[in-house]
Amino acid sequence: MNAPQPPLEDLLQRRRRSRRTALVMAVIAVAIYVGFILSGVLGR
């Protein structure tokens, strides 16, 4: 038995949301990474 397919618009909206979430997480990770580097450089 196949599950009903979600509407195409719903699928596209989910993809947009997940892409935006991944981008936000990447920006946060880079900010933390840069923060650690700067704290090491400026902490001398």
PDB file of N, CA, C and O in Angstrom:
ATOM      1  N   MET A   1       0.847  -1.195   0.000  1.00  0.00           N
ATOM      2  CA  MET A   1       0.000   0.000   0.000  1.00  0.00           C
ATOM      3  C   MET A   1       0.885   1.249   0.000  1.00  0.00           C
ATOM      4  O   MET A   1       1.735   1.403   0.856  1.00  0.00           O
ATOM      5  N   ASN A   2       0.684   2.128  -0.942  1.00  0.00           N
ATOM      6  CA  ASN A   2       1.482   3.343  -1.033  1.00  0.00           C
ATOM      7  C   ASN A   2       0.877   4.455  -0.199  1.00  0.00           C
ATOM      8  O   ASN A   2      -0.338   4.640  -0.184  1.00  0.00           O
ATOM      9  N   ALA A   3       1.742   5.200   0.474  1.00  0.00           N
ATOM     10  CA  ALA A   3       1.279   6.357   1.239  1.00  0.00           C
ATOM     11  C   ALA A   3       0.925   7.462   0.252  1.00  0.00           C
ATOM     12  O   ALA A   3       1.542   7.579  -0.806  1.00  0.00           O
ATOM     13  N   PRO A   4      -0.058   8.288   0.583  1.00  0.00           N
ATOM     14  CA  PRO A   4      -0.405   9.387  -0.329  1.00  0.00           C
ATOM     15  C   PRO A   4       0.757  10.372  -0.451  1.00  0.00           C
ATOM     16  O   PRO A   4       1.435  10.670   0.516  1.00  0.00           O
ATOM     17  N   GLN A   5       0.980  10.868  -1.650  1.00  0.00           N
ATOM     18  CA  GLN A   5       2.064  11.808  -1.904  1.00  0.00           C
ATOM     19  C   GLN A   5       1.660  13.206  -1.438  1.00  0.00           C
ATOM     20  O   GLN A   5       0.543  13.644  -1.693  1.00  0.00           O
ATOM     21  N   PRO A   6       2.573  13.920  -0.769  1.00  0.00           N
ATOM     22  CA  PRO A   6       2.242  15.300  -0.380  1.00  0.00           C
ATOM     23  C   PRO A   6       2.193  16.183  -1.627  1.00  0.00           C
ATOM     24  O   PRO A   6       2.848  15.874  -2.628  1.00  0.00           O
ATOM     25  N   PRO A   7       1.447  17.236  -1.573  1.00  0.00           N
ATOM     26  CA  PRO A   7       1.400  18.148  -2.730  1.00  0.00           C
ATOM     27  C   PRO A   7       2.790  18.688  -3.058  1.00  0.00           C
ATOM     28  O   PRO A   7       3.638  18.818  -2.178  1.00  0.00           O
ATOM     29  N   LEU A   8       2.999  18.987  -4.308  1.00  0.00           N
ATOM     30  CA  LEU A   8       4.310  19.457  -4.761  1.00  0.00           C
ATOM     31  C   LEU A   8       4.728  20.736  -4.033  1.00  0.00           C
ATOM     32  O   LEU A   8       5.884  20.868  -3.637  1.00  0.00           O
ATOM     33  N   GLU A   9       3.808  21.641  -3.834  1.00  0.00           N
ATOM     34  CA  GLU A   9       4.128  22.903  -3.160  1.00  0.00           C
ATOM     35  C   GLU A   9       4.615  22.646  -1.738  1.00  0.00           C
ATOM     36  O   GLU A   9       5.555  23.276  -1.264  1.00  0.00           O
ATOM     37  N   ASP A  10       3.997  21.694  -1.043  1.00  0.00           N
ATOM     38  CA  ASP A  10       4.412  21.344   0.317  1.00  0.00           C
ATOM     39  C   ASP A  10       5.833  20.798   0.313  1.00  0.00           C
ATOM     40  O   ASP A  10       6.652  21.143   1.165  1.00  0.00           O
ATOM     41  N   LEU A  11       6.137  19.961  -0.662  1.00  0.00           N
ATOM     42  CA  LEU A  11       7.478  19.386  -0.771  1.00  0.00           C
ATOM     43  C   LEU A  11       8.511  20.476  -1.031  1.00  0.00           C
ATOM     44  O   LEU A  11       9.582  20.497  -0.408  1.00  0.00           O
ATOM     45  N   LEU A  12       8.201  21.402  -1.921  1.00  0.00           N
ATOM     46  CA  LEU A  12       9.126  22.489  -2.230  1.00  0.00           C
ATOM     47  C   LEU A  12       9.346  23.383  -1.012  1.00  0.00           C
ATOM     48  O   LEU A  12      10.465  23.818  -0.748  1.00  0.00           O
ATOM     49  N   GLN A  13       8.268  23.630  -0.277  1.00  0.00           N
ATOM     50  CA  GLN A  13       8.387  24.462   0.921  1.00  0.00           C
ATOM     51  C   GLN A  13       9.246  23.774   1.976  1.00  0.00           C
ATOM     52  O   GLN A  13      10.068  24.423   2.627  1.00  0.00           O
ATOM     53  N   ARG A  14       9.098  22.467   2.138  1.00  0.00           N
ATOM     54  CA  ARG A  14       9.933  21.720   3.082  1.00  0.00           C
ATOM     55  C   ARG A  14      11.400  21.775   2.690  1.00  0.00           C
ATOM     56  O   ARG A  14      12.277  21.929   3.536  1.00  0.00           O
ATOM     57  N   ARG A  15      11.674  21.649   1.387  1.00  0.00           N
ATOM     58  CA  ARG A  15      13.056  21.715   0.916  1.00  0.00           C
ATOM     59  C   ARG A  15      13.658  23.082   1.186  1.00  0.00           C
ATOM     60  O   ARG A  15      14.809  23.192   1.597  1.00  0.00           O
ATOM     61  N   ARG A  16      12.868  24.136   0.943  1.00  0.00           N
ATOM     62  CA  ARG A  16      13.360  25.490   1.210  1.00  0.00           C
ATOM     63  C   ARG A  16      13.683  25.661   2.682  1.00  0.00           C
ATOM     64  O   ARG A  16      14.710  26.227   3.033  1.00  0.00           O
ATOM     65  N   ARG A  17      12.779  25.182   3.548  1.00  0.00           N
ATOM     66  CA  ARG A  17      13.002  25.296   4.994  1.00  0.00           C
ATOM     67  C   ARG A  17      14.237  24.526   5.426  1.00  0.00           C
ATOM     68  O   ARG A  17      15.026  25.027   6.226  1.00  0.00           O
ATOM     69  N   SER A  18      14.397  23.313   4.918  1.00  0.00           N
ATOM     70  CA  SER A  18      15.545  22.504   5.330  1.00  0.00           C
ATOM     71  C   SER A  18      16.847  23.103   4.815  1.00  0.00           C
ATOM     72  O   SER A  18      17.861  23.077   5.509  1.00  0.00           O
ATOM     73  N   ARG A  19      16.821  23.669   3.617  1.00  0.00           N
ATOM     74  CA  ARG A  19      18.015  24.323   3.087  1.00  0.00           C
ATOM     75  C   ARG A  19      18.377  25.538   3.926  1.00  0.00           C
ATOM     76  O   ARG A  19      19.546  25.763   4.238  1.00  0.00           O
ATOM     77  N   ARG A  20      17.366  26.324   4.303  1.00  0.00           N
ATOM     78  CA  ARG A  20      17.617  27.505   5.130  1.00  0.00           C
ATOM     79  C   ARG A  20      18.156  27.098   6.497  1.00  0.00           C
ATOM     80  O   ARG A  20      19.090  27.723   7.019  1.00  0.00           O
ATOM     81  N   THR A  21      17.601  26.030   7.075  1.00  0.00           N
ATOM     82  CA  THR A  21      18.078  25.546   8.371  1.00  0.00           C
ATOM     83  C   THR A  21      19.534  25.095   8.269  1.00  0.00           C
ATOM     84  O   THR A  21      20.347  25.412   9.134  1.00  0.00           O
ATOM     85  N   ALA A  22      19.865  24.370   7.217  1.00  0.00           N
ATOM     86  CA  ALA A  22      21.248  23.919   7.026  1.00  0.00           C
ATOM     87  C   ALA A  22      22.187  25.106   6.865  1.00  0.00           C
ATOM     88  O   ALA A  22      23.299  25.109   7.409  1.00  0.00           O
ATOM     89  N   LEU A  23      21.756  26.132   6.145  1.00  0.00           N
ATOM     90  CA  LEU A  23      22.577  27.322   5.954  1.00  0.00           C
ATOM     91  C   LEU A  23      22.801  28.047   7.279  1.00  0.00           C
ATOM     92  O   LEU A  23      23.920  28.457   7.591  1.00  0.00           O
ATOM     93  N   VAL A  24      21.754  28.188   8.080  1.00  0.00           N
ATOM     94  CA  VAL A  24      21.874  28.841   9.387  1.00  0.00           C
ATOM     95  C   VAL A  24      22.831  28.056  10.279  1.00  0.00           C
ATOM     96  O   VAL A  24      23.697  28.645  10.946  1.00  0.00           O
ATOM     97  N   MET A  25      22.704  26.730  10.286  1.00  0.00           N
ATOM     98  CA  MET A  25      23.597  25.901  11.102  1.00  0.00           C
ATOM     99  C   MET A  25      25.044  26.043  10.639  1.00  0.00           C
ATOM    100  O   MET A  25      25.959  26.093  11.453  1.00  0.00           O
ATOM    101  N   ALA A  26      25.271  26.122   9.332  1.00  0.00           N
ATOM    102  CA  ALA A  26      26.624  26.295   8.806  1.00  0.00           C
ATOM    103  C   ALA A  26      27.211  27.636   9.223  1.00  0.00           C
ATOM    104  O   ALA A  26      28.377  27.721   9.606  1.00  0.00           O
ATOM    105  N   VAL A  27      26.407  28.685   9.174  1.00  0.00           N
ATOM    106  CA  VAL A  27      26.878  30.016   9.580  1.00  0.00           C
ATOM    107  C   VAL A  27      27.244  30.008  11.065  1.00  0.00           C
ATOM    108  O   VAL A  27      28.282  30.562  11.461  1.00  0.00           O
ATOM    109  N   ILE A  28      26.422  29.360  11.891  1.00  0.00           N
ATOM    110  CA  ILE A  28      26.715  29.280  13.320  1.00  0.00           C
ATOM    111  C   ILE A  28      28.013  28.502  13.547  1.00  0.00           C
ATOM    112  O   ILE A  28      28.863  28.916  14.344  1.00  0.00           O
ATOM    113  N   ALA A  29      28.190  27.381  12.849  1.00  0.00           N
ATOM    114  CA  ALA A  29      29.408  26.579  12.996  1.00  0.00           C
ATOM    115  C   ALA A  29      30.646  27.376  12.594  1.00  0.00           C
ATOM    116  O   ALA A  29      31.667  27.340  13.290  1.00  0.00           O
ATOM    117  N   VAL A  30      30.569  28.110  11.499  1.00  0.00           N
ATOM    118  CA  VAL A  30      31.703  28.925  11.054  1.00  0.00           C
ATOM    119  C   VAL A  30      31.990  30.025  12.067  1.00  0.00           C
ATOM    120  O   VAL A  30      33.156  30.311  12.376  1.00  0.00           O
ATOM    121  N   ALA A  31      30.948  30.634  12.616  1.00  0.00           N
ATOM    122  CA  ALA A  31      31.140  31.692  13.615  1.00  0.00           C
ATOM    123  C   ALA A  31      31.844  31.146  14.855  1.00  0.00           C
ATOM    124  O   ALA A  31      32.744  31.790  15.402  1.00  0.00           O
ATOM    125  N   ILE A  32      31.455  29.968  15.304  1.00  0.00           N
ATOM    126  CA  ILE A  32      32.103  29.347  16.470  1.00  0.00           C
ATOM    127  C   ILE A  32      33.560  29.032  16.140  1.00  0.00           C
ATOM    128  O   ILE A  32      34.463  29.293  16.939  1.00  0.00           O
ATOM    129  N   TYR A  33      33.805  28.474  14.960  1.00  0.00           N
ATOM    130  CA  TYR A  33      35.155  28.137  14.520  1.00  0.00           C
ATOM    131  C   TYR A  33      36.044  29.390  14.492  1.00  0.00           C
ATOM    132  O   TYR A  33      37.147  29.405  15.036  1.00  0.00           O
ATOM    133  N   VAL A  34      35.557  30.451  13.876  1.00  0.00           N
ATOM    134  CA  VAL A  34      36.309  31.705  13.800  1.00  0.00           C
ATOM    135  C   VAL A  34      36.509  32.273  15.206  1.00  0.00           C
ATOM    136  O   VAL A  34      37.585  32.799  15.523  1.00  0.00           O
ATOM    137  N   GLY A  35      35.505  32.151  16.055  1.00  0.00           N
ATOM    138  CA  GLY A  35      35.627  32.640  17.432  1.00  0.00           C
ATOM    139  C   GLY A  35      36.734  31.928  18.190  1.00  0.00           C
ATOM    140  O   GLY A  35      37.500  32.562  18.925  1.00  0.00           O
ATOM    141  N   PHE A  36      36.827  30.615  18.030  1.00  0.00           N
ATOM    142  CA  PHE A  36      37.902  29.876  18.693  1.00  0.00           C
ATOM    143  C   PHE A  36      39.268  30.295  18.163  1.00  0.00           C
ATOM    144  O   PHE A  36      40.222  30.457  18.921  1.00  0.00           O
ATOM    145  N   ILE A  37      39.371  30.470  16.856  1.00  0.00           N
ATOM    146  CA  ILE A  37      40.650  30.905  16.283  1.00  0.00           C
ATOM    147  C   ILE A  37      41.031  32.281  16.809  1.00  0.00           C
ATOM    148  O   ILE A  37      42.166  32.514  17.222  1.00  0.00           O
ATOM    149  N   LEU A  38      40.068  33.202  16.802  1.00  0.00           N
ATOM    150  CA  LEU A  38      40.355  34.552  17.289  1.00  0.00           C
ATOM    151  C   LEU A  38      40.708  34.563  18.776  1.00  0.00           C
ATOM    152  O   LEU A  38      41.594  35.297  19.195  1.00  0.00           O
ATOM    153  N   SER A  39      40.020  33.736  19.571  1.00  0.00           N
ATOM    154  CA  SER A  39      40.338  33.710  20.997  1.00  0.00           C
ATOM    155  C   SER A  39      41.738  33.159  21.215  1.00  0.00           C
ATOM    156  O   SER A  39      42.442  33.582  22.138  1.00  0.00           O
ATOM    157  N   GLY A  40      42.179  32.236  20.379  1.00  0.00           N
ATOM    158  CA  GLY A  40      43.540  31.725  20.488  1.00  0.00           C
ATOM    159  C   GLY A  40      44.570  32.752  20.070  1.00  0.00           C
ATOM    160  O   GLY A  40      45.627  32.881  20.689  1.00  0.00           O
ATOM    161  N   VAL A  41      44.271  33.501  19.022  1.00  0.00           N
ATOM    162  CA  VAL A  41      45.208  34.502  18.520  1.00  0.00           C
ATOM    163  C   VAL A  41      45.255  35.709  19.452  1.00  0.00           C
ATOM    164  O   VAL A  41      46.323  36.216  19.790  1.00  0.00           O
ATOM    165  N   LEU A  42      44.102  36.182  19.876  1.00  0.00           N
ATOM    166  CA  LEU A  42      44.048  37.385  20.713  1.00  0.00           C
ATOM    167  C   LEU A  42      44.361  37.091  22.169  1.00  0.00           C
ATOM    168  O   LEU A  42      44.652  38.005  22.934  1.00  0.00           O
ATOM    169  N   GLY A  43      44.298  35.813  22.563  1.00  0.00           N
ATOM    170  CA  GLY A  43      44.544  35.456  23.953  1.00  0.00           C
ATOM    171  C   GLY A  43      46.008  35.376  24.308  1.00  0.00           C
ATOM    172  O   GLY A  43      46.367  35.161  25.454  1.00  0.00           O
ATOM    173  N   ARG A  44      46.893  35.571  23.342  1.00  0.00           N
ATOM    174  CA  ARG A  44      48.335  35.475  23.624  1.00  0.00           C
ATOM    175  C   ARG A  44      48.826  36.658  24.423  1.00  0.00           C
ATOM    176  O   ARG A  44      48.473  37.760  24.252  1.00  0.00           O
TER     177      ARG A  44
END
